[in-house]
Amino acid sequence: MALLDPEQDVRTRALEDLHNVLHHQNTLYEATPPTALYVAAILPDTRTLRSVDKDHRAFPGCVRAELLLWIASVANEVTDAADAIGQQHGFPLDDYPPAVAIREIRPLLFSAASAYANDADRAVSEAALSACIPLLDDHRLLHHRAALVFVIRQVLGTSELWQHRERAIDALNAWGEDSSGLEGQRNPFLFCDTDLSPHSSPWGADQSTTQGRVDDPPF
């Protein structure tokens, strides 16, 4: 329950563990799918409206926004594009149990994230839409794309963060929708964030470096 702890530094460390232990360098581990379910389950808790410490790489937002961005990062690793890259290197997602498990729960994750697509908190809304987009590669969820096109254009497409604007452009283009008028990043080398970068291999990090640390989520 450290993610919901009254102390900001405790919440911050728990969020760091989500990224550095349970999803290190975009890798999915055995503990990542059950953790994703836990994260989705606590999103409605009002304690997720509390703040966290920020550094120069952090996005604005409360714990809820950070959790939604973590779901987005996890979902990025099991998209059709990620699978295509994996197959090119001889590592199809179907051969990797953590990826299979994340794919199986995508409808549950989408249900949790989409509830905040029109949230009054702009950071939460942007994070929710960022999570929804990669989840909508699931064939069971394709029919939800059309309903999100307008809000993706209006919210992500006009975000102050270029990462979100580019995510909107990429999603709309991939779905055959109009992305005209939306402006992405002029110089992609000005900023680099691994959670919103192009898909890496689902085997992106050496799992041996985290063995023994991911069986019991640190929150």
Short mmCIF file of C-alpha atoms in Angstrom, two decimals:
data_model
loop_
_atom_site.label_atom_id
_atom_site.label_comp_id
_atom_site.label_asym_id
_atom_site.label_seq_id
_atom_site.Cartn_x
_atom_site.Cartn_y
_atom_site.Cartn_z
CA MET A 1 0.00 0.00 0.00
CA ALA A 2 3.04 2.28 -0.22
CA LEU A 3 1.58 3.89 -3.36
CA LEU A 4 -1.21 5.24 -1.15
CA ASP A 5 0.96 6.11 1.84
CA PRO A 6 0.36 9.46 3.59
CA GLU A 7 4.05 10.33 3.22
CA GLN A 8 5.04 11.80 -0.13
CA ASP A 9 8.54 10.35 -0.09
CA VAL A 10 7.12 6.85 0.51
CA ARG A 11 4.74 7.23 -2.43
CA THR A 12 7.57 8.49 -4.59
CA ARG A 13 9.80 5.52 -3.78
CA ALA A 14 6.91 3.13 -4.53
CA LEU A 15 6.45 4.72 -7.94
CA GLU A 16 10.16 4.42 -8.58
CA ASP A 17 9.92 0.72 -7.76
CA LEU A 18 7.12 0.32 -10.31
CA HIS A 19 9.48 1.56 -13.00
CA ASN A 20 12.87 0.38 -11.78
CA VAL A 21 11.96 -3.05 -10.38
CA LEU A 22 8.74 -4.17 -12.06
CA HIS A 23 9.17 -2.59 -15.50
CA HIS A 24 12.87 -1.81 -15.70
CA GLN A 25 13.94 -0.51 -19.11
CA ASN A 26 10.57 -1.48 -20.58
CA THR A 27 10.96 -5.14 -19.63
CA LEU A 28 7.95 -7.20 -18.52
CA TYR A 29 8.48 -9.60 -15.62
CA GLU A 30 6.30 -12.29 -14.06
CA ALA A 31 5.25 -9.80 -11.39
CA THR A 32 4.30 -7.10 -13.88
CA PRO A 33 0.82 -8.43 -14.87
CA PRO A 34 -0.49 -8.85 -11.28
CA THR A 35 1.00 -5.48 -10.45
CA ALA A 36 -0.84 -3.93 -13.40
CA LEU A 37 -4.09 -5.36 -12.07
CA TYR A 38 -3.34 -3.89 -8.65
CA VAL A 39 -2.53 -0.49 -10.13
CA ALA A 40 -5.76 -0.51 -12.13
CA ALA A 41 -7.74 -1.49 -9.03
CA ILE A 42 -6.48 1.39 -6.90
CA LEU A 43 -6.98 4.14 -9.49
CA PRO A 44 -10.41 5.15 -8.07
CA ASP A 45 -8.97 5.51 -4.56
CA THR A 46 -8.97 9.20 -3.65
CA ARG A 47 -5.52 8.78 -2.13
CA THR A 48 -4.15 8.57 -5.70
CA LEU A 49 -4.89 12.30 -5.94
CA ARG A 50 -1.92 12.96 -3.67
CA SER A 51 1.26 14.38 -5.13
CA VAL A 52 4.69 12.84 -5.66
CA ASP A 53 8.20 14.21 -5.84
CA LYS A 54 9.29 15.36 -9.30
CA ASP A 55 12.60 15.58 -11.08
CA HIS A 56 13.54 17.22 -14.38
CA ARG A 57 12.33 14.18 -16.34
CA ALA A 58 8.97 13.80 -14.59
CA PHE A 59 5.59 14.66 -16.03
CA PRO A 60 3.20 16.93 -14.12
CA GLY A 61 0.47 15.16 -12.23
CA CYS A 62 -0.63 13.34 -9.11
CA VAL A 63 -0.15 9.66 -8.23
CA ARG A 64 -3.16 8.74 -10.38
CA ALA A 65 -1.62 10.34 -13.45
CA GLU A 66 1.69 8.59 -12.77
CA LEU A 67 -0.03 5.22 -12.42
CA LEU A 68 -1.88 5.71 -15.69
CA LEU A 69 1.39 6.56 -17.42
CA TRP A 70 2.89 3.38 -15.99
CA ILE A 71 0.00 1.37 -17.46
CA ALA A 72 0.66 3.12 -20.77
CA SER A 73 4.31 2.10 -20.64
CA VAL A 74 3.43 -1.52 -19.89
CA ALA A 75 0.79 -1.58 -22.65
CA ASN A 76 3.33 -0.23 -25.15
CA GLU A 77 5.28 -3.47 -24.84
CA VAL A 78 2.47 -5.70 -26.13
CA THR A 79 1.16 -3.70 -29.08
CA ASP A 80 1.07 -5.04 -32.61
CA ALA A 81 4.13 -2.91 -33.40
CA ALA A 82 6.04 -4.36 -30.44
CA ASP A 83 5.10 -7.87 -31.55
CA ALA A 84 6.30 -7.16 -35.09
CA ILE A 85 9.66 -5.99 -33.77
CA GLY A 86 9.93 -9.03 -31.53
CA GLN A 87 9.16 -11.39 -34.39
CA GLN A 88 11.81 -9.74 -36.55
CA HIS A 89 14.35 -10.66 -33.87
CA GLY A 90 12.94 -14.12 -33.27
CA PHE A 91 11.10 -13.25 -30.05
CA PRO A 92 7.33 -13.23 -30.70
CA LEU A 93 5.25 -12.02 -27.77
CA ASP A 94 3.31 -15.29 -27.74
CA ASP A 95 6.48 -17.03 -26.55
CA TYR A 96 6.90 -14.71 -23.55
CA PRO A 97 4.48 -15.48 -20.67
CA PRO A 98 4.51 -12.00 -19.08
CA ALA A 99 3.60 -10.44 -22.43
CA VAL A 100 0.84 -13.00 -22.95
CA ALA A 101 -0.51 -12.23 -19.49
CA ILE A 102 -0.57 -8.47 -20.12
CA ARG A 103 -2.35 -9.03 -23.42
CA GLU A 104 -4.99 -11.11 -21.67
CA ILE A 105 -5.84 -8.35 -19.21
CA ARG A 106 -5.93 -5.46 -21.68
CA PRO A 107 -9.73 -5.13 -21.52
CA LEU A 108 -9.54 -4.76 -17.74
CA LEU A 109 -6.76 -2.20 -18.00
CA PHE A 110 -8.66 -0.28 -20.66
CA SER A 111 -11.79 -0.20 -18.54
CA ALA A 112 -9.81 1.23 -15.64
CA ALA A 113 -7.93 3.81 -17.72
CA SER A 114 -10.77 4.97 -19.96
CA ALA A 115 -12.78 6.03 -16.91
CA TYR A 116 -10.42 9.02 -16.69
CA ALA A 117 -10.29 9.98 -20.37
CA ASN A 118 -12.42 13.06 -19.68
CA ASP A 119 -11.11 13.79 -16.20
CA ALA A 120 -11.21 17.39 -15.02
CA ASP A 121 -7.52 17.15 -14.15
CA ARG A 122 -5.76 17.68 -17.47
CA ALA A 123 -2.70 15.63 -16.43
CA VAL A 124 -4.91 12.69 -15.47
CA SER A 125 -6.91 12.91 -18.69
CA GLU A 126 -3.76 13.01 -20.81
CA ALA A 127 -2.26 10.07 -18.93
CA ALA A 128 -5.47 8.07 -19.27
CA LEU A 129 -5.61 8.60 -23.02
CA SER A 130 -1.93 7.70 -23.29
CA ALA A 131 -2.78 4.40 -21.61
CA CYS A 132 -5.87 3.76 -23.73
CA ILE A 133 -4.14 4.14 -27.09
CA PRO A 134 -1.77 1.14 -26.92
CA LEU A 135 -4.43 -0.98 -25.22
CA LEU A 136 -6.71 -0.44 -28.22
CA ASP A 137 -4.58 -2.72 -30.37
CA ASP A 138 -6.51 -5.55 -28.70
CA HIS A 139 -9.05 -6.98 -31.16
CA ARG A 140 -11.63 -7.04 -28.35
CA LEU A 141 -11.31 -3.28 -27.94
CA LEU A 142 -11.08 -2.00 -31.52
CA HIS A 143 -14.67 -0.77 -31.46
CA HIS A 144 -13.72 1.79 -28.78
CA ARG A 145 -11.33 3.67 -31.05
CA ALA A 146 -13.94 5.80 -32.81
CA ALA A 147 -15.35 7.06 -29.51
CA LEU A 148 -11.94 8.35 -28.43
CA VAL A 149 -10.87 10.11 -31.63
CA PHE A 150 -12.38 13.48 -30.69
CA VAL A 151 -10.99 13.58 -27.15
CA ILE A 152 -7.57 12.41 -28.34
CA ARG A 153 -7.46 15.33 -30.77
CA GLN A 154 -8.76 17.82 -28.21
CA VAL A 155 -6.73 16.70 -25.19
CA LEU A 156 -3.58 14.86 -26.27
CA GLY A 157 -3.36 16.74 -29.55
CA THR A 158 -3.19 20.09 -27.75
CA SER A 159 -1.07 19.00 -24.80
CA GLU A 160 1.83 21.15 -23.62
CA LEU A 161 3.92 17.97 -23.71
CA TRP A 162 5.23 17.07 -27.15
CA GLN A 163 5.26 13.37 -26.21
CA HIS A 164 1.50 13.44 -25.82
CA ARG A 165 0.96 15.41 -29.02
CA GLU A 166 3.05 12.93 -30.98
CA ARG A 167 1.20 10.03 -29.41
CA ALA A 168 -2.06 11.59 -30.61
CA ILE A 169 -0.70 12.08 -34.13
CA ASP A 170 0.69 8.55 -34.33
CA ALA A 171 -2.53 6.99 -33.04
CA LEU A 172 -4.81 8.95 -35.34
CA ASN A 173 -2.64 8.18 -38.36
CA ALA A 174 -2.50 4.49 -37.48
CA TRP A 175 -6.27 4.37 -37.13
CA GLY A 176 -6.85 6.12 -40.45
CA GLU A 177 -8.15 9.28 -38.77
CA ASP A 178 -7.37 12.90 -39.53
CA SER A 179 -4.38 14.30 -37.61
CA SER A 180 -4.05 17.51 -39.61
CA GLY A 181 -3.46 20.63 -37.56
CA LEU A 182 -1.71 18.80 -34.74
CA GLU A 183 1.90 19.74 -34.08
CA GLY A 184 4.47 17.25 -32.82
CA GLN A 185 8.04 17.74 -31.63
CA ARG A 186 10.28 19.77 -33.94
CA ASN A 187 13.50 18.38 -32.48
CA PRO A 188 13.09 14.87 -31.03
CA PHE A 189 16.58 15.03 -29.46
CA LEU A 190 15.66 17.82 -27.05
CA PHE A 191 14.08 15.34 -24.68
CA CYS A 192 14.13 11.58 -24.25
CA ASP A 193 11.74 9.57 -22.07
CA THR A 194 11.84 5.77 -22.24
CA ASP A 195 8.20 5.32 -21.19
CA LEU A 196 6.95 7.24 -24.22
CA SER A 197 9.65 6.24 -26.69
CA PRO A 198 9.17 3.85 -29.64
CA HIS A 199 8.71 0.24 -28.68
CA SER A 200 11.69 -1.73 -27.52
CA SER A 201 11.97 -5.49 -27.48
CA PRO A 202 9.93 -7.10 -24.68
CA TRP A 203 13.24 -8.64 -23.62
CA GLY A 204 14.79 -5.16 -23.41
CA ALA A 205 16.69 -5.72 -20.13
CA ASP A 206 18.64 -8.59 -18.66
CA GLN A 207 16.13 -10.28 -16.39
CA SER A 208 18.91 -11.74 -14.28
CA THR A 209 19.53 -8.30 -12.84
CA THR A 210 16.11 -8.25 -11.21
CA GLN A 211 15.58 -11.87 -10.28
CA GLY A 212 14.78 -12.28 -6.63
CA ARG A 213 13.41 -8.75 -6.41
CA VAL A 214 10.14 -8.92 -8.36
CA ASP A 215 8.32 -11.82 -6.68
CA ASP A 216 6.97 -9.56 -3.94
CA PRO A 217 5.90 -6.13 -5.23
CA PRO A 218 7.39 -3.48 -2.93
CA PHE A 219 4.14 -1.66 -2.23
#
